[in-house]
Amino acid sequence: MPTLFKPSESSLSTDQPNIDEITTDIAHLANRLPDIALTTDDIDDLLCSHSQELTDKDLIQLEAQVQEEAIESQEIASSISNSEKELTRKKLFVAFANLENAMEILEEMILILREVLMLITKFVQPISVTKTCMIARRKMRSNLELIVSLSQKFNLQFLITYFDY
């Protein structure tokens, strides 16, 4: 068991917990965290490894190592960020291409329905229009309105999906 300080009368009093209790408490708390398996021996080894003072040369090497690790972690974070940006751009490009295709299809459908409505209106005189033709015209108009409404909802849904509003 490493000794971190020289025992004195104040440290031997019953008010102060001993190192074994502290080590056990630290191990217990660490083991409550996920993915950590720590024993009191691990803590003792850590304390023993830091019982000697480091020289200036050791401190300089340690600082250089810390800086290298920081640079490496920044490079990794930067590369992850760039790859995520590329992935996002690709997703947006595909999404816009799909949206454009859908809009072209909807526009073609709207034009066809308008032509059909114009033909019905042109060739069927209002006086001779039967109840069936009137119902068909209403259905076609409601279908046209439904297509326009769906087109608007599709645009809104696309914006919500791809821009996370």
GROMACS .gro file of C-alpha atoms in nm:
model
  165
    1MET     CA    1   0.000   0.000   0.000
    2PRO     CA    2   0.153   0.335  -0.099
    3THR     CA    3   0.190   0.608   0.155
    4LEU     CA    4   0.101   0.952   0.029
    5PHE     CA    5   0.198   1.139   0.341
    6LYS     CA    6   0.385   1.081   0.660
    7PRO     CA    7   0.155   0.975   0.938
    8SER     CA    8   0.117   1.237   1.201
    9GLU     CA    9  -0.093   1.255   1.509
   10SER     CA   10  -0.367   1.444   1.326
   11SER     CA   11  -0.382   1.187   1.048
   12LEU     CA   12  -0.406   0.901   1.292
   13SER     CA   13  -0.716   1.042   1.456
   14THR     CA   14  -1.044   0.860   1.408
   15ASP     CA   15  -1.201   1.156   1.223
   16GLN     CA   16  -0.984   1.095   0.913
   17PRO     CA   17  -1.067   0.796   0.689
   18ASN     CA   18  -0.770   0.577   0.606
   19ILE     CA   19  -0.631   0.524   0.255
   20ASP     CA   20  -0.778   0.175   0.227
   21GLU     CA   21  -1.129   0.311   0.283
   22ILE     CA   22  -1.076   0.589   0.032
   23THR     CA   23  -0.934   0.347  -0.225
   24THR     CA   24  -1.228   0.112  -0.175
   25ASP     CA   25  -1.475   0.401  -0.209
   26ILE     CA   26  -1.309   0.521  -0.530
   27ALA     CA   27  -1.315   0.170  -0.678
   28HIS     CA   28  -1.681   0.130  -0.579
   29LEU     CA   29  -1.780   0.463  -0.736
   30ALA     CA   30  -1.582   0.396  -1.054
   31ASN     CA   31  -1.743   0.054  -1.098
   32ARG     CA   32  -2.087   0.217  -1.092
   33LEU     CA   33  -1.999   0.384  -1.424
   34PRO     CA   34  -2.051   0.184  -1.743
   35ASP     CA   35  -1.749   0.026  -1.914
   36ILE     CA   36  -1.519   0.071  -1.614
   37ALA     CA   37  -1.376  -0.222  -1.423
   38LEU     CA   38  -1.151  -0.085  -1.152
   39THR     CA   39  -1.003  -0.262  -0.853
   40THR     CA   40  -0.832  -0.128  -0.546
   41ASP     CA   41  -0.508  -0.278  -0.681
   42ASP     CA   42  -0.543  -0.058  -0.991
   43ILE     CA   43  -0.573   0.248  -0.770
   44ASP     CA   44  -0.274   0.138  -0.561
   45ASP     CA   45  -0.068   0.092  -0.879
   46LEU     CA   46  -0.167   0.437  -0.997
   47LEU     CA   47  -0.071   0.595  -0.666
   48CYS     CA   48   0.263   0.411  -0.662
   49SER     CA   49   0.344   0.522  -1.016
   50HIS     CA   50   0.305   0.885  -0.912
   51SER     CA   51   0.499   0.870  -0.591
   52GLN     CA   52   0.822   1.003  -0.740
   53GLU     CA   53   0.880   1.353  -0.867
   54LEU     CA   54   0.923   1.412  -1.238
   55THR     CA   55   1.228   1.588  -1.377
   56ASP     CA   56   1.202   1.889  -1.604
   57LYS     CA   57   1.288   1.666  -1.900
   58ASP     CA   58   1.008   1.425  -1.805
   59LEU     CA   59   0.762   1.712  -1.771
   60ILE     CA   60   0.860   1.852  -2.113
   61GLN     CA   61   0.813   1.508  -2.272
   62LEU     CA   62   0.479   1.466  -2.099
   63GLU     CA   63   0.362   1.808  -2.220
   64ALA     CA   64   0.472   1.726  -2.578
   65GLN     CA   65   0.282   1.398  -2.561
   66VAL     CA   66  -0.032   1.574  -2.437
   67GLN     CA   67  -0.007   1.829  -2.720
   68GLU     CA   68   0.037   1.553  -2.981
   69GLU     CA   69  -0.269   1.373  -2.850
   70ALA     CA   70  -0.469   1.696  -2.861
   71ILE     CA   71  -0.366   1.756  -3.223
   72GLU     CA   72  -0.458   1.398  -3.316
   73SER     CA   73  -0.799   1.429  -3.154
   74GLN     CA   74  -0.863   1.758  -3.338
   75GLU     CA   75  -0.765   1.596  -3.669
   76ILE     CA   76  -0.999   1.304  -3.602
   77ALA     CA   77  -1.282   1.540  -3.510
   78SER     CA   78  -1.218   1.746  -3.822
   79SER     CA   79  -1.220   1.441  -4.049
   80ILE     CA   80  -1.544   1.317  -3.894
   81SER     CA   81  -1.700   1.659  -3.935
   82ASN     CA   82  -1.598   1.678  -4.303
   83SER     CA   83  -1.732   1.330  -4.379
   84GLU     CA   84  -2.063   1.418  -4.210
   85LYS     CA   85  -2.087   1.734  -4.421
   86GLU     CA   86  -2.029   1.533  -4.739
   87LEU     CA   87  -2.292   1.282  -4.636
   88THR     CA   88  -2.536   1.561  -4.564
   89ARG     CA   89  -2.470   1.725  -4.902
   90LYS     CA   90  -2.524   1.394  -5.079
   91LYS     CA   91  -2.849   1.334  -4.892
   92LEU     CA   92  -2.974   1.682  -4.976
   93PHE     CA   93  -2.880   1.641  -5.342
   94VAL     CA   94  -3.070   1.311  -5.366
   95ALA     CA   95  -3.365   1.455  -5.175
   96PHE     CA   96  -3.390   1.758  -5.403
   97ALA     CA   97  -3.361   1.536  -5.711
   98ASN     CA   98  -3.645   1.319  -5.580
   99LEU     CA   99  -3.851   1.626  -5.498
  100GLU     CA  100  -3.798   1.768  -5.846
  101ASN     CA  101  -3.906   1.438  -6.003
  102ALA     CA  102  -4.216   1.424  -5.785
  103MET     CA  103  -4.304   1.783  -5.867
  104GLU     CA  104  -4.267   1.715  -6.242
  105ILE     CA  105  -4.499   1.415  -6.214
  106LEU     CA  106  -4.755   1.616  -6.016
  107GLU     CA  107  -4.738   1.904  -6.264
  108GLU     CA  108  -4.797   1.660  -6.553
  109MET     CA  109  -5.095   1.511  -6.371
  110ILE     CA  110  -5.239   1.857  -6.306
  111LEU     CA  111  -5.202   1.951  -6.675
  112ILE     CA  112  -5.372   1.630  -6.787
  113LEU     CA  113  -5.660   1.682  -6.545
  114ARG     CA  114  -5.704   2.041  -6.661
  115GLU     CA  115  -5.714   1.927  -7.024
  116VAL     CA  116  -5.976   1.665  -6.937
  117LEU     CA  117  -6.184   1.925  -6.755
  118MET     CA  118  -6.156   2.163  -7.051
  119LEU     CA  119  -6.265   1.887  -7.290
  120ILE     CA  120  -6.562   1.802  -7.074
  121THR     CA  121  -6.659   2.167  -7.050
  122LYS     CA  122  -6.609   2.226  -7.424
  123PHE     CA  123  -6.795   1.924  -7.558
  124VAL     CA  124  -7.071   1.895  -7.305
  125GLN     CA  125  -7.318   2.177  -7.319
  126PRO     CA  126  -7.431   2.300  -6.977
  127ILE     CA  127  -7.799   2.236  -7.065
  128SER     CA  128  -7.743   1.876  -7.172
  129VAL     CA  129  -7.509   1.786  -6.888
  130THR     CA  130  -7.652   1.496  -6.702
  131LYS     CA  131  -7.629   1.438  -6.335
  132THR     CA  132  -7.353   1.180  -6.396
  133CYS     CA  133  -7.141   1.430  -6.588
  134MET     CA  134  -7.184   1.689  -6.315
  135ILE     CA  135  -7.075   1.438  -6.053
  136ALA     CA  136  -6.777   1.340  -6.270
  137ARG     CA  137  -6.677   1.705  -6.311
  138ARG     CA  138  -6.701   1.762  -5.936
  139LYS     CA  139  -6.495   1.451  -5.868
  140MET     CA  140  -6.232   1.559  -6.117
  141ARG     CA  141  -6.217   1.905  -5.963
  142SER     CA  142  -6.192   1.759  -5.614
  143ASN     CA  143  -5.920   1.522  -5.740
  144LEU     CA  144  -5.735   1.817  -5.886
  145GLU     CA  145  -5.769   2.005  -5.558
  146LEU     CA  146  -5.654   1.694  -5.374
  147ILE     CA  147  -5.347   1.665  -5.596
  148VAL     CA  148  -5.261   2.030  -5.537
  149SER     CA  149  -5.314   1.984  -5.163
  150LEU     CA  150  -5.100   1.670  -5.159
  151SER     CA  151  -4.832   1.853  -5.352
  152GLN     CA  152  -4.827   2.128  -5.091
  153LYS     CA  153  -4.823   1.877  -4.805
  154PHE     CA  154  -4.542   1.684  -4.975
  155ASN     CA  155  -4.337   2.003  -4.998
  156LEU     CA  156  -4.398   2.075  -4.630
  157GLN     CA  157  -4.319   1.716  -4.529
  158PHE     CA  158  -3.999   1.728  -4.734
  159LEU     CA  159  -3.887   2.045  -4.560
  160ILE     CA  160  -3.965   1.899  -4.218
  161THR     CA  161  -3.788   1.570  -4.294
  162TYR     CA  162  -3.472   1.702  -4.451
  163PHE     CA  163  -3.420   2.019  -4.253
  164ASP     CA  164  -3.535   1.888  -3.913
  165TYR     CA  165  -3.775   2.172  -3.834
   0.00000   0.00000   0.00000
